[in-house]
Amino acid sequence: MLKVGLTGGIGSGKSVVAARLARLGAVVVDSDRIAREVVEPGTDGLREVVAAFGARVCAEDGTLDRAALGEIVFADPSARARLEAIIHPRVRRRSAELVHGAAPDAIVVNDVPLLVEVGLAPTYHLVLVVRAAEATRVRRLVRDRGMTVEQAAQRIRAQAGDERRAAAADVLLDNDGELTELHAALDVLWRDRLTPYEQNVRQRRPVRATEARLVEPDPGWSAQYRRLAARIRHAVAPAEVRVDHIGSTSVPGLAAKDVVDLQLGVTSLAEADALADRLAEAGFPRCPGQWWDNPRHPGDTSRWEKRLHGGADPGRPVNLHVREIGSPGWRFALLMRDHLRADAERRADYLAVKRRLAAAGPDLDAYAEAKEPWFDREHRYAEEWAAAVGWQPGPPEEES
């Protein structure tokens, strides 16, 4: 099944998005609703909350007095953490039960208010974030939930900021406009991305680029790499691997095909084969056939063998090159990236070659083959540069 994480700040309109996705056919697991269920009268959850915060958080009819509890926890981070330690494990268990009961071809949308705060983003195939201006959110909370302006602002600031949520988002949904606009955007998302993504994951079918079409540099490529890398590391844990951003999208200012290239470094290709199923389940199915890199050393007739996976998400094409750590192909991918970042002349030369070959026609295989002589020359230049500056592969960027 396709697992989608849905989040957004309080008052952003997340519930409206969840309702529309449910109408389109998604199985929605609402963490807010479950959080209320686990502290209903007679539950262990309610008894533990009362034991932690006192009888003042219990109404006369035996239900949880949410307003009284809110006054305590939203003014005291330690109290909020104590409440989360009671509620979150119960919500996670119940959510897992509901997900387990969904059909194999379901698109499961897990509506999680604190998805970013508790670090759940890498556990989903895709993360949707609903956002709205703070003024809009305050107005909604005052109108719909009876809060004062001060209470609304306090609740908003107790959560992750907009910038942090946006960094976790594969899809950002703006909800400051008309409801019809939001619904239209969700209908397109469902039809063009979520439905084919689910089919690709279930059928283990990678999305492959078919044309050599260059786009201008996208500052978002780096953030996309970080999200993809976190998802990959989560999928293969506890295996000790490293994930690097390579290829043209890893070189700032360089036009490229809009395909993010990543390199998964493993101890052996046998380990790569053992991890293939877990990568496929996480949305990175293996590409059929045998794959290798052409050797760059003069007189070397061997093949630099590797495994190749692609992304199943039609909205974010990915090439995942799986190579042995320390192998010639693994090393060259990192060396070429760092050399092009450091050498403006070589970077400009590569861009000119890419533009000329892309202009010659859209055939992707012909484009790739025609670049091989440039890569051979680049290998020599890069090795000379590495010797001059003492280059060695550094840690992955998110760990440096």
CSV table of C-alpha atoms in Angstrom, one decimal:
chain,number,residue,atom,x,y,z
A,1,MET,CA,0.0,0.0,0.0
A,2,LEU,CA,1.0,3.6,-0.4
A,3,LYS,CA,1.6,5.4,2.9
A,4,VAL,CA,1.1,9.1,2.9
A,5,GLY,CA,1.8,11.4,5.9
A,6,LEU,CA,-0.4,14.4,6.2
A,7,THR,CA,0.4,17.2,8.6
A,8,GLY,CA,0.1,21.0,9.0
A,9,GLY,CA,0.0,23.5,11.8
A,10,ILE,CA,-3.1,23.9,13.9
A,11,GLY,CA,-5.7,25.9,12.0
A,12,SER,CA,-4.1,25.3,8.6
A,13,GLY,CA,-7.1,23.2,7.3
A,14,LYS,CA,-5.6,19.8,7.5
A,15,SER,CA,-8.9,18.2,8.3
A,16,VAL,CA,-10.4,19.6,5.1
A,17,VAL,CA,-7.6,18.0,3.1
A,18,ALA,CA,-8.1,14.7,4.9
A,19,ALA,CA,-11.9,14.8,4.2
A,20,ARG,CA,-11.3,15.4,0.5
A,21,LEU,CA,-8.8,12.6,0.2
A,22,ALA,CA,-11.2,10.3,1.9
A,23,ARG,CA,-13.9,11.2,-0.6
A,24,LEU,CA,-11.5,10.4,-3.4
A,25,GLY,CA,-10.9,7.0,-2.0
A,26,ALA,CA,-8.1,7.2,0.6
A,27,VAL,CA,-8.1,5.3,3.8
A,28,VAL,CA,-7.6,8.1,6.4
A,29,VAL,CA,-6.1,7.3,9.7
A,30,ASP,CA,-6.9,10.4,11.9
A,31,SER,CA,-4.4,10.6,14.8
A,32,ASP,CA,-6.4,13.4,16.4
A,33,ARG,CA,-9.5,11.2,16.5
A,34,ILE,CA,-7.5,8.3,17.9
A,35,ALA,CA,-5.9,10.6,20.5
A,36,ARG,CA,-9.4,11.3,21.7
A,37,GLU,CA,-10.3,7.6,21.7
A,38,VAL,CA,-7.4,6.5,23.8
A,39,VAL,CA,-8.4,8.9,26.7
A,40,GLU,CA,-12.1,8.1,26.7
A,41,PRO,CA,-13.8,7.3,30.1
A,42,GLY,CA,-12.7,3.9,31.4
A,43,THR,CA,-9.4,3.7,29.4
A,44,ASP,CA,-6.0,3.2,30.8
A,45,GLY,CA,-5.0,6.4,28.9
A,46,LEU,CA,-7.4,8.6,30.8
A,47,ARG,CA,-6.4,7.0,34.1
A,48,GLU,CA,-2.7,7.7,33.4
A,49,VAL,CA,-3.4,11.3,32.4
A,50,VAL,CA,-5.4,12.0,35.6
A,51,ALA,CA,-2.6,10.4,37.6
A,52,ALA,CA,0.0,12.7,35.9
A,53,PHE,CA,-2.0,15.9,36.0
A,54,GLY,CA,-4.5,15.6,38.8
A,55,ALA,CA,-8.3,15.4,39.0
A,56,ARG,CA,-8.6,19.0,37.7
A,57,VAL,CA,-8.2,17.7,34.1
A,58,CYS,CA,-11.3,15.4,34.5
A,59,ALA,CA,-14.8,16.9,34.0
A,60,GLU,CA,-17.8,16.1,36.2
A,61,ASP,CA,-19.1,13.6,33.7
A,62,GLY,CA,-15.8,11.6,33.8
A,63,THR,CA,-14.5,12.8,30.5
A,64,LEU,CA,-11.2,14.5,29.9
A,65,ASP,CA,-11.5,18.3,30.3
A,66,ARG,CA,-9.4,19.3,27.3
A,67,ALA,CA,-9.5,23.0,28.0
A,68,ALA,CA,-8.1,22.5,31.5
A,69,LEU,CA,-5.4,20.1,30.2
A,70,GLY,CA,-4.5,22.5,27.4
A,71,GLU,CA,-3.9,25.3,29.8
A,72,ILE,CA,-1.4,23.2,31.6
A,73,VAL,CA,0.5,21.6,28.7
A,74,PHE,CA,0.7,24.5,26.3
A,75,ALA,CA,2.2,26.7,28.9
A,76,ASP,CA,4.8,24.2,30.1
A,77,PRO,CA,7.0,22.2,27.6
A,78,SER,CA,7.9,19.6,30.2
A,79,ALA,CA,4.2,19.0,31.0
A,80,ARG,CA,3.5,18.7,27.2
A,81,ALA,CA,6.3,16.2,26.9
A,82,ARG,CA,4.8,14.2,29.8
A,83,LEU,CA,1.4,14.1,28.1
A,84,GLU,CA,2.9,13.1,24.7
A,85,ALA,CA,4.7,10.2,26.4
A,86,ILE,CA,1.3,8.9,27.5
A,87,ILE,CA,-0.7,9.6,24.4
A,88,HIS,CA,1.7,9.0,21.5
A,89,PRO,CA,2.5,5.3,22.1
A,90,ARG,CA,-1.2,4.5,22.3
A,91,VAL,CA,-1.9,6.4,19.1
A,92,ARG,CA,0.9,4.7,17.2
A,93,ARG,CA,-0.3,1.3,18.2
A,94,ARG,CA,-3.9,2.0,17.2
A,95,SER,CA,-2.8,3.6,13.9
A,96,ALA,CA,-0.6,0.6,13.1
A,97,GLU,CA,-3.7,-1.7,13.6
A,98,LEU,CA,-5.8,0.4,11.2
A,99,VAL,CA,-3.0,0.5,8.6
A,100,HIS,CA,-2.5,-3.2,8.9
A,101,GLY,CA,-6.2,-3.7,8.2
A,102,ALA,CA,-6.3,-1.7,5.0
A,103,ALA,CA,-6.4,-3.4,1.5
A,104,PRO,CA,-3.0,-4.1,-0.2
A,105,ASP,CA,-3.8,-1.6,-2.9
A,106,ALA,CA,-5.0,1.2,-0.5
A,107,ILE,CA,-3.7,4.7,-0.4
A,108,VAL,CA,-3.4,5.2,3.4
A,109,VAL,CA,-3.3,8.8,4.6
A,110,ASN,CA,-2.1,9.2,8.1
A,111,ASP,CA,-3.3,12.5,9.5
A,112,VAL,CA,-0.6,13.3,12.1
A,113,PRO,CA,-0.5,16.8,13.7
A,114,LEU,CA,3.0,16.4,15.1
A,115,LEU,CA,4.5,14.3,12.3
A,116,VAL,CA,7.5,16.6,11.9
A,117,GLU,CA,8.0,17.2,15.6
A,118,VAL,CA,8.3,13.4,16.4
A,119,GLY,CA,10.4,12.7,13.3
A,120,LEU,CA,8.0,10.4,11.4
A,121,ALA,CA,8.5,11.9,7.9
A,122,PRO,CA,10.9,9.2,6.7
A,123,THR,CA,8.4,6.4,7.5
A,124,TYR,CA,6.0,7.5,4.7
A,125,HIS,CA,6.3,7.2,0.9
A,126,LEU,CA,5.2,10.8,0.6
A,127,VAL,CA,4.5,13.7,3.0
A,128,LEU,CA,1.8,16.3,2.4
A,129,VAL,CA,2.0,19.6,4.4
A,130,VAL,CA,-0.9,22.0,4.6
A,131,ARG,CA,0.0,25.6,5.2
A,132,ALA,CA,-1.7,28.9,5.7
A,133,ALA,CA,-0.7,32.3,7.0
A,134,GLU,CA,-0.6,32.7,10.7
A,135,ALA,CA,-3.3,35.4,10.6
A,136,THR,CA,-5.5,33.0,8.7
A,137,ARG,CA,-5.0,30.3,11.2
A,138,VAL,CA,-5.6,32.5,14.2
A,139,ARG,CA,-8.8,33.7,12.6
A,140,ARG,CA,-10.0,30.1,12.1
A,141,LEU,CA,-9.1,29.1,15.6
A,142,VAL,CA,-11.0,32.0,17.1
A,143,ARG,CA,-14.0,31.4,14.8
A,144,ASP,CA,-14.2,27.6,14.9
A,145,ARG,CA,-12.8,26.6,18.3
A,146,GLY,CA,-13.7,29.6,20.5
A,147,MET,CA,-10.1,30.4,21.4
A,148,THR,CA,-8.9,33.9,22.2
A,149,VAL,CA,-6.3,35.4,19.9
A,150,GLU,CA,-3.7,34.9,22.6
A,151,GLN,CA,-4.6,31.2,23.0
A,152,ALA,CA,-4.5,30.6,19.3
A,153,ALA,CA,-1.1,32.2,18.9
A,154,GLN,CA,0.2,30.1,21.9
A,155,ARG,CA,-1.0,26.9,20.3
A,156,ILE,CA,0.5,27.8,16.9
A,157,ARG,CA,3.9,28.6,18.5
A,158,ALA,CA,3.9,25.4,20.5
A,159,GLN,CA,4.2,23.4,17.2
A,160,ALA,CA,7.0,23.2,14.7
A,161,GLY,CA,7.5,26.4,12.6
A,162,ASP,CA,6.4,26.7,9.0
A,163,GLU,CA,10.0,26.5,7.7
A,164,ARG,CA,10.6,23.2,9.5
A,165,ARG,CA,7.4,21.6,8.2
A,166,ALA,CA,8.1,22.8,4.7
A,167,ALA,CA,11.5,21.1,4.8
A,168,ALA,CA,9.8,17.8,5.4
A,169,ALA,CA,7.2,18.3,2.7
A,170,ASP,CA,7.2,16.4,-0.6
A,171,VAL,CA,4.0,18.3,-1.4
A,172,LEU,CA,3.0,21.8,0.0
A,173,LEU,CA,-0.7,22.6,-0.1
A,174,ASP,CA,-1.5,26.2,0.3
A,175,ASN,CA,-4.9,26.8,2.1
A,176,ASP,CA,-5.3,30.6,2.2
A,177,GLY,CA,-7.6,30.8,-0.8
A,178,GLU,CA,-11.0,29.4,-1.8
A,179,LEU,CA,-12.0,25.9,-0.8
A,180,THR,CA,-12.6,25.1,-4.5
A,181,GLU,CA,-9.0,25.9,-5.3
A,182,LEU,CA,-7.8,23.5,-2.6
A,183,HIS,CA,-10.1,20.7,-3.8
A,184,ALA,CA,-9.0,21.2,-7.4
A,185,ALA,CA,-5.3,20.8,-6.4
A,186,LEU,CA,-6.1,17.7,-4.4
A,187,ASP,CA,-8.0,16.1,-7.3
A,188,VAL,CA,-5.0,16.6,-9.6
A,189,LEU,CA,-2.6,15.3,-6.9
A,190,TRP,CA,-4.8,12.2,-6.5
A,191,ARG,CA,-5.1,11.5,-10.2
A,192,ASP,CA,-1.7,12.3,-11.4
A,193,ARG,CA,0.6,11.4,-8.5
A,194,LEU,CA,-0.9,9.3,-5.7
A,195,THR,CA,-2.9,6.8,-7.8
A,196,PRO,CA,0.0,6.0,-10.1
A,197,TYR,CA,2.5,6.0,-7.2
A,198,GLU,CA,0.5,3.4,-5.4
A,199,GLN,CA,0.3,1.2,-8.6
A,200,ASN,CA,4.1,1.6,-9.1
A,201,VAL,CA,4.9,0.6,-5.5
A,202,ARG,CA,2.6,-2.4,-5.7
A,203,GLN,CA,3.9,-3.5,-9.0
A,204,ARG,CA,7.5,-2.6,-8.2
A,205,ARG,CA,7.7,-0.4,-11.3
A,206,PRO,CA,10.3,2.4,-11.3
A,207,VAL,CA,9.6,5.7,-13.1
A,208,ARG,CA,12.3,6.1,-15.7
A,209,ALA,CA,13.1,9.3,-17.6
A,210,THR,CA,12.5,8.9,-21.4
A,211,GLU,CA,14.0,12.1,-22.8
A,212,ALA,CA,17.2,14.1,-22.5
A,213,ARG,CA,15.5,17.3,-21.5
A,214,LEU,CA,17.5,19.8,-19.4
A,215,VAL,CA,15.9,22.2,-16.9
A,216,GLU,CA,17.5,25.1,-15.1
A,217,PRO,CA,19.0,24.6,-11.6
A,218,ASP,CA,16.4,24.0,-8.9
A,219,PRO,CA,17.4,25.2,-5.4
A,220,GLY,CA,15.0,22.5,-4.1
A,221,TRP,CA,17.1,19.6,-5.3
A,222,SER,CA,19.2,19.6,-2.2
A,223,ALA,CA,16.2,19.4,0.2
A,224,GLN,CA,14.7,16.7,-2.0
A,225,TYR,CA,17.9,14.7,-1.7
A,226,ARG,CA,17.8,15.0,2.1
A,227,ARG,CA,14.2,13.7,2.3
A,228,LEU,CA,14.9,10.8,-0.1
A,229,ALA,CA,18.1,9.9,1.8
A,230,ALA,CA,16.3,9.8,5.1
A,231,ARG,CA,13.6,7.6,3.6
A,232,ILE,CA,16.2,5.2,2.2
A,233,ARG,CA,18.1,5.0,5.5
A,234,HIS,CA,14.9,4.2,7.3
A,235,ALA,CA,14.0,1.5,4.8
A,236,VAL,CA,17.3,-0.4,5.1
A,237,ALA,CA,18.0,0.1,8.9
A,238,PRO,CA,19.8,-1.3,10.8
A,239,ALA,CA,22.1,-2.0,7.8
A,240,GLU,CA,25.1,0.4,7.9
A,241,VAL,CA,25.0,2.2,4.6
A,242,ARG,CA,25.7,5.7,3.3
A,243,VAL,CA,23.6,7.8,1.0
A,244,ASP,CA,25.1,10.6,-1.1
A,245,HIS,CA,23.7,13.1,-3.5
A,246,ILE,CA,25.6,12.7,-6.8
A,247,GLY,CA,25.1,13.7,-10.5
A,248,SER,CA,24.2,17.1,-11.9
A,249,THR,CA,21.5,17.9,-9.4
A,250,SER,CA,24.1,17.8,-6.7
A,251,VAL,CA,26.2,20.6,-8.3
A,252,PRO,CA,24.8,24.0,-7.5
A,253,GLY,CA,24.1,26.1,-10.6
A,254,LEU,CA,24.3,23.3,-13.1
A,255,ALA,CA,21.4,22.6,-15.4
A,256,ALA,CA,20.3,19.0,-15.4
A,257,LYS,CA,17.6,16.5,-16.2
A,258,ASP,CA,15.0,16.8,-13.5
A,259,VAL,CA,16.1,13.5,-12.0
A,260,VAL,CA,17.7,13.3,-8.6
A,261,ASP,CA,20.7,10.9,-8.6
A,262,LEU,CA,21.6,9.3,-5.3
A,263,GLN,CA,24.3,6.8,-4.4
A,264,LEU,CA,23.7,4.1,-1.9
A,265,GLY,CA,27.0,2.8,-0.6
A,266,VAL,CA,27.0,-0.8,0.7
A,267,THR,CA,29.6,-3.3,1.8
A,268,SER,CA,29.0,-5.7,-1.1
A,269,LEU,CA,26.7,-6.3,-4.0
A,270,ALA,CA,25.4,-9.3,-2.1
A,271,GLU,CA,24.2,-6.9,0.6
A,272,ALA,CA,22.7,-4.7,-2.2
A,273,ASP,CA,20.6,-7.8,-3.4
A,274,ALA,CA,19.5,-8.5,0.2
A,275,LEU,CA,18.2,-4.9,0.6
A,276,ALA,CA,16.4,-4.8,-2.7
A,277,ASP,CA,13.0,-5.9,-1.4
A,278,ARG,CA,13.1,-3.3,1.5
A,279,LEU,CA,14.0,-0.6,-1.0
A,280,ALA,CA,11.1,-1.6,-3.3
A,281,GLU,CA,8.6,-1.5,-0.4
A,282,ALA,CA,9.8,2.0,0.5
A,283,GLY,CA,9.2,3.2,-3.1
A,284,PHE,CA,12.6,2.5,-4.7
A,285,PRO,CA,12.1,-0.6,-6.9
A,286,ARG,CA,15.0,-2.2,-8.7
A,287,CYS,CA,15.4,-1.6,-12.4
A,288,PRO,CA,15.4,-4.9,-14.3
A,289,GLY,CA,18.5,-6.1,-16.1
A,290,GLN,CA,22.2,-5.8,-15.4
A,291,TRP,CA,23.9,-2.5,-14.7
A,292,TRP,CA,27.5,-1.3,-14.6
A,293,ASP,CA,29.6,1.8,-15.1
A,294,ASN,CA,32.2,2.0,-17.9
A,295,PRO,CA,35.7,1.8,-16.5
A,296,ARG,CA,37.7,5.0,-16.7
A,297,HIS,CA,41.2,3.6,-16.3
A,298,PRO,CA,43.1,3.2,-19.6
A,299,GLY,CA,43.3,-0.4,-20.6
A,300,ASP,CA,40.7,-1.6,-18.1
A,301,THR,CA,38.2,-3.8,-19.9
A,302,SER,CA,36.3,-4.9,-16.8
A,303,ARG,CA,32.8,-3.6,-15.9
A,304,TRP,CA,32.3,-1.6,-12.8
A,305,GLU,CA,29.2,-3.6,-11.7
A,306,LYS,CA,26.4,-2.0,-9.6
A,307,ARG,CA,22.7,-2.2,-9.0
A,308,LEU,CA,20.3,0.4,-10.1
A,309,HIS,CA,16.9,1.3,-8.5
A,310,GLY,CA,14.5,4.0,-9.5
A,311,GLY,CA,11.8,5.9,-7.7
A,312,ALA,CA,8.2,4.9,-7.9
A,313,ASP,CA,6.9,8.4,-7.4
A,314,PRO,CA,5.9,10.0,-10.7
A,315,GLY,CA,6.3,13.4,-9.2
A,316,ARG,CA,9.9,12.9,-8.3
A,317,PRO,CA,12.0,10.8,-10.7
A,318,VAL,CA,15.0,9.3,-9.0
A,319,ASN,CA,18.0,7.2,-9.9
A,320,LEU,CA,19.5,5.2,-7.0
A,321,HIS,CA,22.9,3.8,-7.9
A,322,VAL,CA,23.9,1.1,-5.5
A,323,ARG,CA,27.7,0.6,-5.4
A,324,GLU,CA,30.2,-1.0,-3.1
A,325,ILE,CA,31.8,1.6,-0.8
A,326,GLY,CA,35.4,2.1,-2.0
A,327,SER,CA,34.8,0.7,-5.5
A,328,PRO,CA,36.1,2.7,-8.5
A,329,GLY,CA,32.5,3.6,-9.6
A,330,TRP,CA,31.5,4.7,-6.0
A,331,ARG,CA,34.7,6.8,-5.7
A,332,PHE,CA,34.4,8.5,-9.2
A,333,ALA,CA,30.8,9.5,-8.5
A,334,LEU,CA,31.9,11.5,-5.4
A,335,LEU,CA,35.1,12.7,-7.0
A,336,MET,CA,33.4,14.1,-10.1
A,337,ARG,CA,30.7,15.8,-8.0
A,338,ASP,CA,33.3,17.5,-5.8
A,339,HIS,CA,35.6,18.4,-8.7
A,340,LEU,CA,32.7,20.1,-10.6
A,341,ARG,CA,31.7,22.0,-7.5
A,342,ALA,CA,35.3,23.3,-7.1
A,343,ASP,CA,36.2,24.0,-10.8
A,344,ALA,CA,34.1,26.5,-12.5
A,345,GLU,CA,35.8,26.0,-15.9
A,346,ARG,CA,35.2,22.3,-16.0
A,347,ARG,CA,31.6,22.9,-14.8
A,348,ALA,CA,31.0,25.3,-17.6
A,349,ASP,CA,32.5,22.9,-20.1
A,350,TYR,CA,30.3,20.1,-18.9
A,351,LEU,CA,27.2,22.3,-19.2
A,352,ALA,CA,28.1,23.2,-22.7
A,353,VAL,CA,28.4,19.5,-23.7
A,354,LYS,CA,25.1,18.7,-22.0
A,355,ARG,CA,23.3,21.5,-23.8
A,356,ARG,CA,24.7,20.6,-27.2
A,357,LEU,CA,23.9,16.9,-26.8
A,358,ALA,CA,20.4,17.6,-25.5
A,359,ALA,CA,19.7,20.0,-28.4
A,360,ALA,CA,20.7,17.2,-30.8
A,361,GLY,CA,17.6,15.2,-29.9
A,362,PRO,CA,15.6,13.8,-27.0
A,363,ASP,CA,16.9,10.2,-27.2
A,364,LEU,CA,18.1,9.5,-23.7
A,365,ASP,CA,20.3,6.5,-24.5
A,366,ALA,CA,22.1,8.4,-27.3
A,367,TYR,CA,22.6,11.4,-25.0
A,368,ALA,CA,24.1,9.2,-22.3
A,369,GLU,CA,26.4,7.4,-24.7
A,370,ALA,CA,27.6,10.6,-26.3
A,371,LYS,CA,28.8,11.9,-22.9
A,372,GLU,CA,31.1,9.0,-22.3
A,373,PRO,CA,34.2,10.6,-23.9
A,374,TRP,CA,33.7,13.7,-21.8
A,375,PHE,CA,33.6,11.5,-18.6
A,376,ASP,CA,36.9,9.8,-19.7
A,377,ARG,CA,38.6,13.3,-19.9
A,378,GLU,CA,36.9,14.4,-16.7
A,379,HIS,CA,38.3,11.3,-14.9
A,380,ARG,CA,41.9,12.4,-15.7
A,381,TYR,CA,41.3,16.1,-14.7
A,382,ALA,CA,39.5,15.1,-11.5
A,383,GLU,CA,42.3,12.7,-10.5
A,384,GLU,CA,44.9,15.4,-11.0
A,385,TRP,CA,42.8,17.8,-8.9
A,386,ALA,CA,42.4,15.2,-6.2
A,387,ALA,CA,46.1,14.6,-6.0
A,388,ALA,CA,46.8,18.3,-5.9
A,389,VAL,CA,44.4,19.1,-3.1
A,390,GLY,CA,44.6,15.8,-1.2
A,391,TRP,CA,40.9,15.0,-1.8
A,392,GLN,CA,39.3,12.1,-0.1
A,393,PRO,CA,35.6,11.1,0.1
A,394,GLY,CA,34.1,13.0,3.0
A,395,PRO,CA,31.0,12.0,5.0
A,396,PRO,CA,27.5,12.3,3.4
A,397,GLU,CA,26.4,15.9,3.4
A,398,GLU,CA,23.6,15.5,6.0
A,399,GLU,CA,26.2,14.0,8.4
A,400,SER,CA,29.0,16.6,7.9
